[in-house]
XYZ file of C-alpha atoms in Angstrom:
530
model
C -48.840 -8.252 -13.492
C -50.026 -5.130 -11.680
C -52.916 -6.770 -9.804
C -52.735 -6.368 -5.969
C -52.852 -10.156 -5.637
C -49.578 -10.326 -7.539
C -47.940 -8.374 -4.694
C -48.989 -10.987 -2.140
C -47.667 -13.773 -4.362
C -44.355 -11.968 -4.935
C -43.881 -11.442 -1.199
C -44.432 -15.155 -0.574
C -42.005 -16.090 -3.362
C -39.396 -13.674 -1.999
C -39.728 -15.208 1.460
C -39.334 -18.758 0.119
C -36.249 -17.706 -1.847
C -34.810 -16.085 1.301
C -35.399 -19.190 3.433
C -33.783 -21.392 0.749
C -30.702 -19.102 0.753
C -31.310 -17.791 -2.766
C -30.693 -14.212 -1.664
C -29.954 -12.733 -5.090
C -33.316 -13.776 -6.530
C -35.066 -12.948 -3.277
C -33.782 -9.385 -3.479
C -35.001 -9.056 -7.076
C -38.402 -10.367 -6.038
C -38.698 -7.932 -3.142
C -37.626 -5.023 -5.371
C -40.476 -5.969 -7.747
C -42.784 -6.201 -4.705
C -41.695 -2.718 -3.617
C -42.577 -1.254 -7.018
C -46.055 -2.851 -6.896
C -46.644 -1.783 -3.288
C -45.810 1.809 -4.153
C -48.115 1.662 -7.169
C -51.142 0.353 -5.260
C -50.662 1.673 -1.721
C -48.249 4.632 -1.861
C -44.914 5.187 -0.147
C -46.363 5.686 3.338
C -47.989 2.247 3.604
C -47.438 -0.890 5.659
C -46.851 -2.895 2.477
C -44.030 -0.591 1.338
C -42.519 -0.560 4.840
C -42.533 -4.393 4.884
C -40.727 -4.491 1.528
C -38.103 -2.003 2.717
C -37.526 -4.129 5.832
C -36.948 -7.263 3.740
C -34.685 -5.423 1.294
C -32.619 -4.106 4.206
C -32.225 -7.585 5.681
C -31.148 -9.024 2.323
C -28.502 -6.358 1.778
C -27.210 -7.213 5.259
C -26.981 -10.995 4.771
C -25.758 -11.074 1.151
C -21.953 -11.222 0.650
C -22.419 -8.755 -2.213
C -24.915 -6.619 -0.283
C -24.453 -2.957 0.562
C -24.655 -2.131 4.272
C -25.374 1.523 3.599
C -28.357 0.580 1.420
C -29.440 -1.870 4.128
C -29.291 0.858 6.757
C -31.218 3.341 4.617
C -33.887 0.724 3.767
C -34.406 -0.232 7.414
C -34.527 3.390 8.562
C -37.172 4.068 5.906
C -39.152 1.037 7.068
C -38.876 2.093 10.719
C -39.990 5.645 9.986
C -43.077 4.437 8.081
C -44.010 1.705 10.544
C -43.578 4.024 13.504
C -45.833 6.631 11.881
C -48.531 4.099 10.968
C -48.384 1.654 13.877
C -46.999 3.587 16.839
C -43.895 2.870 18.892
C -45.001 -0.431 20.443
C -46.112 -2.556 17.494
C -44.408 -5.891 16.912
C -43.404 -4.942 13.352
C -41.655 -1.850 14.736
C -39.802 -4.131 17.146
C -38.697 -6.356 14.277
C -37.275 -3.413 12.361
C -35.489 -2.124 15.476
C -33.871 -5.554 15.870
C -32.759 -5.590 12.227
C -31.329 -2.088 12.553
C -29.353 -3.250 15.576
C -27.732 -5.967 13.467
C -26.571 -3.385 10.920
C -25.172 -1.062 13.599
C -23.427 -3.994 15.277
C -21.765 -5.017 12.022
C -20.651 -1.415 11.507
C -19.143 -1.452 15.040
C -21.536 1.304 16.146
C -22.195 -0.448 19.421
C -24.048 2.356 21.205
C -26.581 2.570 18.366
C -26.800 -1.220 18.208
C -27.545 -1.391 21.941
C -30.183 1.344 21.663
C -31.867 -0.473 18.760
C -31.808 -3.881 20.462
C -33.171 -2.481 23.727
C -36.114 -0.922 21.870
C -36.716 -4.245 20.118
C -36.591 -6.102 23.443
C -39.046 -3.700 25.073
C -41.565 -4.103 22.264
C -41.148 -7.853 21.814
C -41.536 -8.591 25.523
C -44.661 -6.414 25.716
C -46.206 -8.053 22.645
C -44.972 -11.652 22.858
C -43.853 -12.387 26.387
C -40.822 -14.688 26.735
C -40.827 -15.762 23.094
C -38.166 -17.024 20.673
C -37.898 -13.495 19.243
C -37.228 -12.153 22.739
C -34.520 -14.807 23.134
C -32.957 -13.725 19.818
C -32.808 -10.095 20.937
C -31.293 -11.099 24.292
C -28.585 -12.930 22.355
C -27.996 -9.855 20.189
C -27.577 -7.634 23.256
C -25.215 -10.244 24.679
C -23.102 -9.970 21.529
C -22.795 -6.210 22.015
C -21.642 -6.682 25.605
C -19.242 -9.393 24.444
C -17.756 -7.055 21.841
C -17.402 -4.335 24.494
C -15.559 -6.898 26.681
C -18.282 -6.795 29.339
C -18.085 -10.560 29.542
C -20.107 -11.161 32.703
C -23.097 -9.335 31.216
C -22.653 -11.146 27.917
C -22.524 -14.505 29.688
C -25.689 -13.746 31.658
C -27.614 -12.814 28.506
C -26.368 -15.835 26.561
C -27.533 -18.077 29.409
C -30.896 -16.292 29.490
C -31.192 -16.969 25.757
C -30.463 -20.665 26.319
C -33.185 -20.942 28.946
C -35.829 -19.518 26.590
C -34.516 -21.228 23.468
C -34.545 -24.699 25.067
C -38.132 -24.058 26.180
C -39.282 -23.212 22.637
C -36.823 -25.074 20.402
C -35.802 -28.091 22.438
C -32.343 -29.255 23.530
C -30.962 -29.995 20.068
C -31.300 -26.998 17.769
C -28.870 -25.048 15.613
C -29.278 -21.897 17.719
C -28.527 -23.836 20.909
C -25.275 -25.014 19.315
C -24.284 -21.478 18.257
C -24.985 -19.814 21.605
C -23.364 -22.617 23.608
C -20.249 -22.014 21.500
C -20.487 -18.293 22.342
C -20.697 -19.153 26.036
C -17.581 -21.294 25.650
C -15.788 -18.369 24.013
C -16.654 -16.010 26.875
C -15.453 -18.568 29.425
C -12.255 -19.000 27.392
C -11.647 -15.253 27.492
C -12.286 -15.304 31.247
C -9.541 -18.000 31.484
C -12.023 -20.560 32.822
C -10.604 -23.155 30.486
C -12.234 -26.310 31.877
C -15.704 -24.761 31.827
C -15.045 -23.384 28.332
C -14.007 -26.812 27.032
C -17.127 -28.438 28.492
C -19.279 -25.771 26.828
C -17.600 -26.269 23.451
C -17.945 -30.038 23.720
C -21.641 -29.708 24.559
C -22.057 -27.396 21.546
C -20.483 -30.128 19.375
C -22.920 -32.743 20.690
C -25.886 -30.471 19.999
C -24.510 -29.540 16.583
C -23.999 -33.145 15.534
C -27.655 -33.907 16.279
C -29.106 -30.665 14.895
C -26.852 -30.118 11.883
C -24.959 -33.317 11.238
C -21.191 -33.837 11.623
C -20.252 -32.010 8.402
C -21.437 -28.423 8.868
C -19.805 -24.980 9.003
C -20.984 -24.402 12.591
C -19.277 -27.641 13.678
C -16.044 -26.397 12.082
C -16.334 -23.078 13.935
C -16.724 -24.856 17.273
C -13.811 -27.186 16.517
C -11.580 -24.218 15.729
C -12.514 -22.575 19.017
C -11.571 -25.772 20.840
C -8.292 -25.694 18.921
C -7.713 -22.117 20.069
C -8.294 -23.175 23.674
C -5.814 -26.042 23.430
C -3.324 -23.692 21.749
C -3.568 -21.112 24.520
C -3.178 -23.745 27.230
C -0.060 -25.105 25.508
C -1.485 -28.429 24.296
C -0.224 -28.020 20.742
C -0.747 -31.669 19.779
C -4.461 -31.514 20.613
C -4.783 -28.093 18.993
C -3.247 -29.327 15.754
C -5.474 -32.414 15.677
C -8.620 -30.324 16.228
C -7.626 -27.694 13.644
C -7.199 -30.440 11.055
C -10.654 -31.817 11.893
C -12.131 -28.342 11.440
C -10.227 -27.854 8.187
C -11.547 -31.120 6.767
C -15.125 -29.926 7.340
C -14.408 -26.447 5.967
C -12.963 -27.892 2.787
C -16.139 -29.940 2.361
C -18.749 -27.233 2.997
C -17.147 -23.825 2.343
C -15.925 -22.087 -0.766
C -12.099 -22.169 -1.097
C -11.955 -18.397 -0.684
C -13.850 -18.359 2.611
C -12.022 -16.433 5.349
C -12.510 -19.293 7.840
C -10.308 -21.512 5.660
C -7.559 -18.858 5.750
C -7.794 -18.657 9.528
C -7.516 -22.430 9.995
C -4.556 -22.709 7.630
C -2.900 -19.854 9.533
C -3.557 -21.501 12.907
C -1.994 -24.751 11.701
C 0.983 -22.842 10.292
C 1.460 -21.014 13.605
C 1.738 -24.301 15.520
C 4.336 -25.633 13.085
C 6.206 -22.322 13.389
C 6.270 -22.567 17.193
C 7.637 -26.093 16.895
C 10.339 -24.825 14.503
C 8.810 -27.044 11.792
C 9.401 -24.280 9.331
C 8.927 -26.244 6.115
C 5.421 -27.320 7.180
C 4.613 -23.809 8.393
C 5.727 -22.403 5.051
C 3.533 -24.895 3.194
C 0.383 -23.734 5.008
C 1.197 -20.032 4.794
C 1.748 -20.402 1.045
C -1.653 -22.087 0.729
C -3.172 -19.030 2.412
C -1.237 -16.744 0.079
C -2.460 -18.635 -2.981
C -6.105 -18.397 -1.863
C -5.806 -14.726 -0.956
C -4.349 -13.819 -4.325
C -7.101 -15.764 -6.079
C -10.176 -14.897 -3.994
C -9.496 -12.005 -1.618
C -9.005 -8.315 -2.363
C -7.959 -7.478 1.217
C -4.470 -6.111 0.616
C -3.629 -5.798 4.308
C -4.416 -9.455 4.984
C -2.245 -10.397 2.011
C 0.564 -8.276 3.450
C 0.192 -9.987 6.841
C 0.583 -13.407 5.211
C 3.657 -12.217 3.311
C 5.112 -10.971 6.590
C 4.671 -14.428 8.149
C 6.264 -16.083 5.113
C 9.151 -13.636 5.338
C 9.722 -14.609 8.968
C 9.659 -18.334 8.116
C 12.122 -17.924 5.246
C 14.384 -15.929 7.574
C 14.319 -18.779 10.105
C 15.076 -21.254 7.317
C 18.116 -19.114 6.402
C 16.649 -18.367 2.967
C 17.646 -14.739 3.340
C 17.245 -13.733 -0.300
C 13.735 -15.247 -0.315
C 12.910 -13.519 2.972
C 14.125 -10.192 1.603
C 12.010 -10.498 -1.542
C 8.842 -11.380 0.383
C 9.328 -8.634 2.973
C 9.905 -6.041 0.262
C 6.596 -7.038 -1.357
C 4.941 -6.824 2.076
C 6.392 -3.330 2.544
C 5.101 -2.216 -0.856
C 1.554 -3.386 -0.068
C 1.497 -1.860 3.407
C 2.700 1.486 2.096
C 0.139 1.310 -0.696
C -2.720 0.862 1.783
C -1.568 2.751 4.886
C 1.077 5.216 3.749
C 4.572 5.576 5.208
C 3.649 6.623 8.750
C 2.320 3.310 10.005
C 3.498 0.833 12.662
C 3.210 -2.127 10.270
C 5.471 -0.285 7.822
C 8.012 0.305 10.587
C 7.837 -3.350 11.603
C 8.427 -4.502 8.028
C 11.388 -2.140 7.637
C 12.873 -3.654 10.785
C 12.391 -7.191 9.455
C 14.047 -6.185 6.185
C 16.982 -4.755 8.139
C 17.427 -7.995 10.081
C 17.558 -9.968 6.835
C 20.041 -7.500 5.368
C 22.237 -7.956 8.436
C 22.312 -11.691 7.752
C 23.324 -10.890 4.180
C 26.025 -8.554 5.571
C 24.557 -5.558 3.754
C 25.075 -3.367 6.780
C 24.748 0.046 5.140
C 21.332 -0.737 3.643
C 20.251 -2.371 6.896
C 21.180 0.781 8.770
C 19.122 2.886 6.338
C 16.083 0.633 6.850
C 16.430 0.802 10.644
C 16.844 4.563 10.570
C 13.644 4.863 8.536
C 11.823 2.532 10.945
C 13.056 4.699 13.824
C 11.755 7.881 12.153
C 8.344 6.297 11.618
C 8.075 5.026 15.184
C 9.152 8.315 16.709
C 6.536 10.094 14.588
C 3.563 7.833 15.346
C 4.188 6.086 18.662
C 4.874 6.904 22.274
C 8.589 7.096 23.091
C 8.343 4.116 25.452
C 7.492 1.123 23.270
C 9.370 -2.160 23.041
C 9.366 -1.914 19.242
C 11.174 1.436 19.408
C 13.724 -0.075 21.807
C 14.231 -3.003 19.422
C 14.918 -0.624 16.522
C 17.417 1.415 18.549
C 19.109 -1.776 19.749
C 19.666 -3.049 16.210
C 21.078 0.305 15.099
C 23.488 0.049 18.028
C 24.431 -3.502 17.002
C 25.419 -2.365 13.510
C 27.627 0.420 14.836
C 29.073 -2.024 17.391
C 29.863 -4.515 14.617
C 31.580 -1.748 12.656
C 33.683 -0.748 15.633
C 32.002 2.675 15.843
C 31.958 2.529 19.632
C 30.800 6.091 20.302
C 27.723 5.732 18.084
C 27.047 2.228 19.365
C 27.184 3.454 22.969
C 24.856 6.336 22.181
C 22.203 4.009 20.738
C 22.628 1.358 23.441
C 22.111 4.013 26.123
C 18.986 5.261 24.296
C 17.768 1.667 24.048
C 18.207 1.201 27.797
C 16.193 4.335 28.597
C 13.296 3.227 26.382
C 13.411 -0.324 27.796
C 13.191 0.989 31.358
C 10.033 2.911 30.421
C 8.458 0.162 28.327
C 9.480 -2.976 30.234
C 10.528 -1.925 33.713
C 13.957 -2.058 35.344
C 14.189 -5.843 35.694
C 13.483 -7.170 32.201
C 15.755 -9.573 30.357
C 15.970 -7.206 27.347
C 17.479 -4.549 29.599
C 20.076 -7.036 30.894
C 21.165 -7.742 27.306
C 21.516 -4.033 26.595
C 23.524 -3.477 29.806
C 25.773 -6.394 28.850
C 26.481 -4.825 25.460
C 27.126 -1.423 27.046
C 29.594 -3.170 29.339
C 31.342 -4.622 26.277
C 31.611 -1.163 24.703
C 33.158 0.306 27.852
C 35.534 -2.670 28.037
C 36.605 -2.193 24.421
C 37.161 1.516 25.100
C 39.314 0.675 28.089
C 36.878 2.208 30.590
C 37.077 -0.709 33.014
C 35.267 0.763 36.009
C 32.259 1.715 33.878
C 32.366 -1.688 32.206
C 32.287 -3.666 35.444
C 29.442 -1.472 36.736
C 27.308 -2.273 33.664
C 28.137 -5.973 33.761
C 27.095 -6.010 37.410
C 23.790 -4.306 36.514
C 23.241 -6.925 33.816
C 24.102 -9.714 36.281
C 21.620 -8.440 38.860
C 18.759 -8.512 36.311
C 19.844 -11.918 34.961
C 19.717 -13.412 38.452
C 16.253 -11.985 38.977
C 14.945 -13.173 35.594
C 16.659 -16.564 35.260
C 17.875 -17.466 38.728
C 21.464 -17.231 40.055
C 22.602 -20.542 38.505
C 21.665 -19.851 34.895
C 24.422 -20.077 32.225
C 23.675 -16.481 31.214
C 24.879 -15.399 34.661
C 28.066 -17.448 34.158
C 28.789 -15.644 30.896
C 28.492 -12.258 32.613
C 30.596 -13.418 35.591
C 33.261 -14.469 33.086
C 33.331 -10.931 31.670
C 33.524 -9.432 35.153
C 36.430 -11.778 35.949
C 38.288 -10.602 32.853
C 37.878 -6.973 33.891
C 39.074 -7.752 37.426
C 42.120 -9.380 35.811
C 42.786 -6.193 33.829
C 42.405 -4.157 37.023
C 44.775 -6.445 38.940
C 42.072 -7.488 41.406
C 43.123 -11.123 41.890
C 40.547 -11.940 44.555
C 37.670 -10.489 42.506
C 38.935 -12.254 39.389
C 39.161 -15.669 41.071
C 35.766 -15.243 42.713
C 34.057 -14.422 39.382
C 35.797 -17.186 37.403
C 35.101 -19.791 40.077
C 31.407 -18.910 40.300
C 31.135 -19.039 36.501
C 32.784 -22.479 36.441
C 30.449 -23.807 39.132
C 27.365 -22.680 37.175
C 28.574 -24.262 33.935
C 29.412 -27.568 35.625
C 26.143 -27.693 37.559
C 24.326 -27.071 34.278
C 26.136 -29.996 32.651
C 28.030 -27.651 30.326
C 31.718 -27.734 29.420
C 33.858 -25.706 31.835
C 36.018 -24.692 28.878
C 33.399 -21.989 28.256
C 35.191 -19.843 30.867
C 37.775 -17.864 28.919
C 40.480 -15.622 30.346
C 41.388 -12.536 28.340
C 44.859 -11.163 29.015
C 47.763 -10.704 26.702
C 46.575 -14.032 25.229
C 43.356 -16.034 25.273
C 43.416 -18.829 27.848
C 41.061 -21.456 29.226
C 40.663 -20.983 32.983
C 41.351 -24.647 33.817
C 44.679 -24.404 31.944
C 45.758 -21.165 33.632
C 44.686 -22.341 37.105
C 44.633 -26.169 37.040
C 44.550 -26.440 40.799
C 41.590 -24.081 41.096
C 39.375 -25.635 38.432
C 38.455 -28.886 40.253
C 37.220 -27.119 43.385
C 34.816 -24.851 41.502
């Protein structure tokens, strides 16, 4: 068992196990090889360094591996190889490349780039334009891609393809993978037609190299689905996602994260189409798998949040409340109270409570969300404005006009900072401020705010949008209260014209005086000319 020849045999067995994907047994074999290498050659030997390199790689590729152990093993291997072989030996280059993979996975991109560049220098000097050089070029391209330096990433991916086709031929697994990466970069650069052609070419290569039922084919299909989704072709996206899902179900474990992602993508399309029952079905499949296979509490919370939204849209408010409360518990458990996701969940809970007419509890949830957002975020975010706006709505509903006005005015200030002075959200807030002034009898202030809302509405929607008619109607009512007959008639008539041109019933124009009247009843001779 302790003969030096046994070491050579063990190393060969470990390599065969690695190639066959039997990583658990491969690791055990290499650990036994390490013990023998130390016994016969000592710690500072090429044999020991080779074992450490293989052990590091296995800890990197195994789902149950330990990245910290992988990093330590590879650093040990590099130190020994560098001391024995110098800084330009091919084995040193291999270890540098493996170290780069660990740093990349740990999101330490500067260290990954440094490691890959050393590997590239050594491999080019020792091997010329080899397959290993191509692999390192691809790895550097991935770093640039992650850093959003897409032009550099694209150039390196294309350089990889040139070398890989020379050595591996046109139809190889690696060609499929990198062509998919090129498609992804082009997608991110919004060059959608080029991206689609790249993805489709990757599929053709993959079908030849891997067969039609393979995980890499599913990955490429899902990226095509993402492209169709972003370009608004939801029918094609849904069809492609289902094709990818069929392959994933055939070749991946049920708990694989790619299955979750595809289910979620399908659910998102159904949600956008307001097909809430179908969306709920897919989100609940994700939830079932996550509870069974995944210990990522935050991902579980995210799925619960989506289910809560769907149940809200389906008017299952009690169900939405229950799910969102569970989501809140998990997010607090992982991230603490001072977290944007916690604030978002509190806001969602408040919106459900409003539907259930539990206004006091809703107000408490919104106030807590406001405290969190003020503590952790800049004072100019849309989420903060949304929280303030809903607090104002509750006070408005209660008839607490002073408090409602205070929060509406705060909402408007945040919206101006976060969204600019011509955003539709700001027009809604101005409209509500106008209503508050109207209800308080402050007519001049009310008409000023309605006019501000109208100006933004015209800019956002165009002057003939029904939203503008609604605001003109309010302005007409105020002019009536002020005794401005000309202004009143002008506003009512313009509102009527917009409604009729939009194919909507002119009875929408309502006159508020001592009684509630339809405009065409009060002024029958004026209505037809509008």
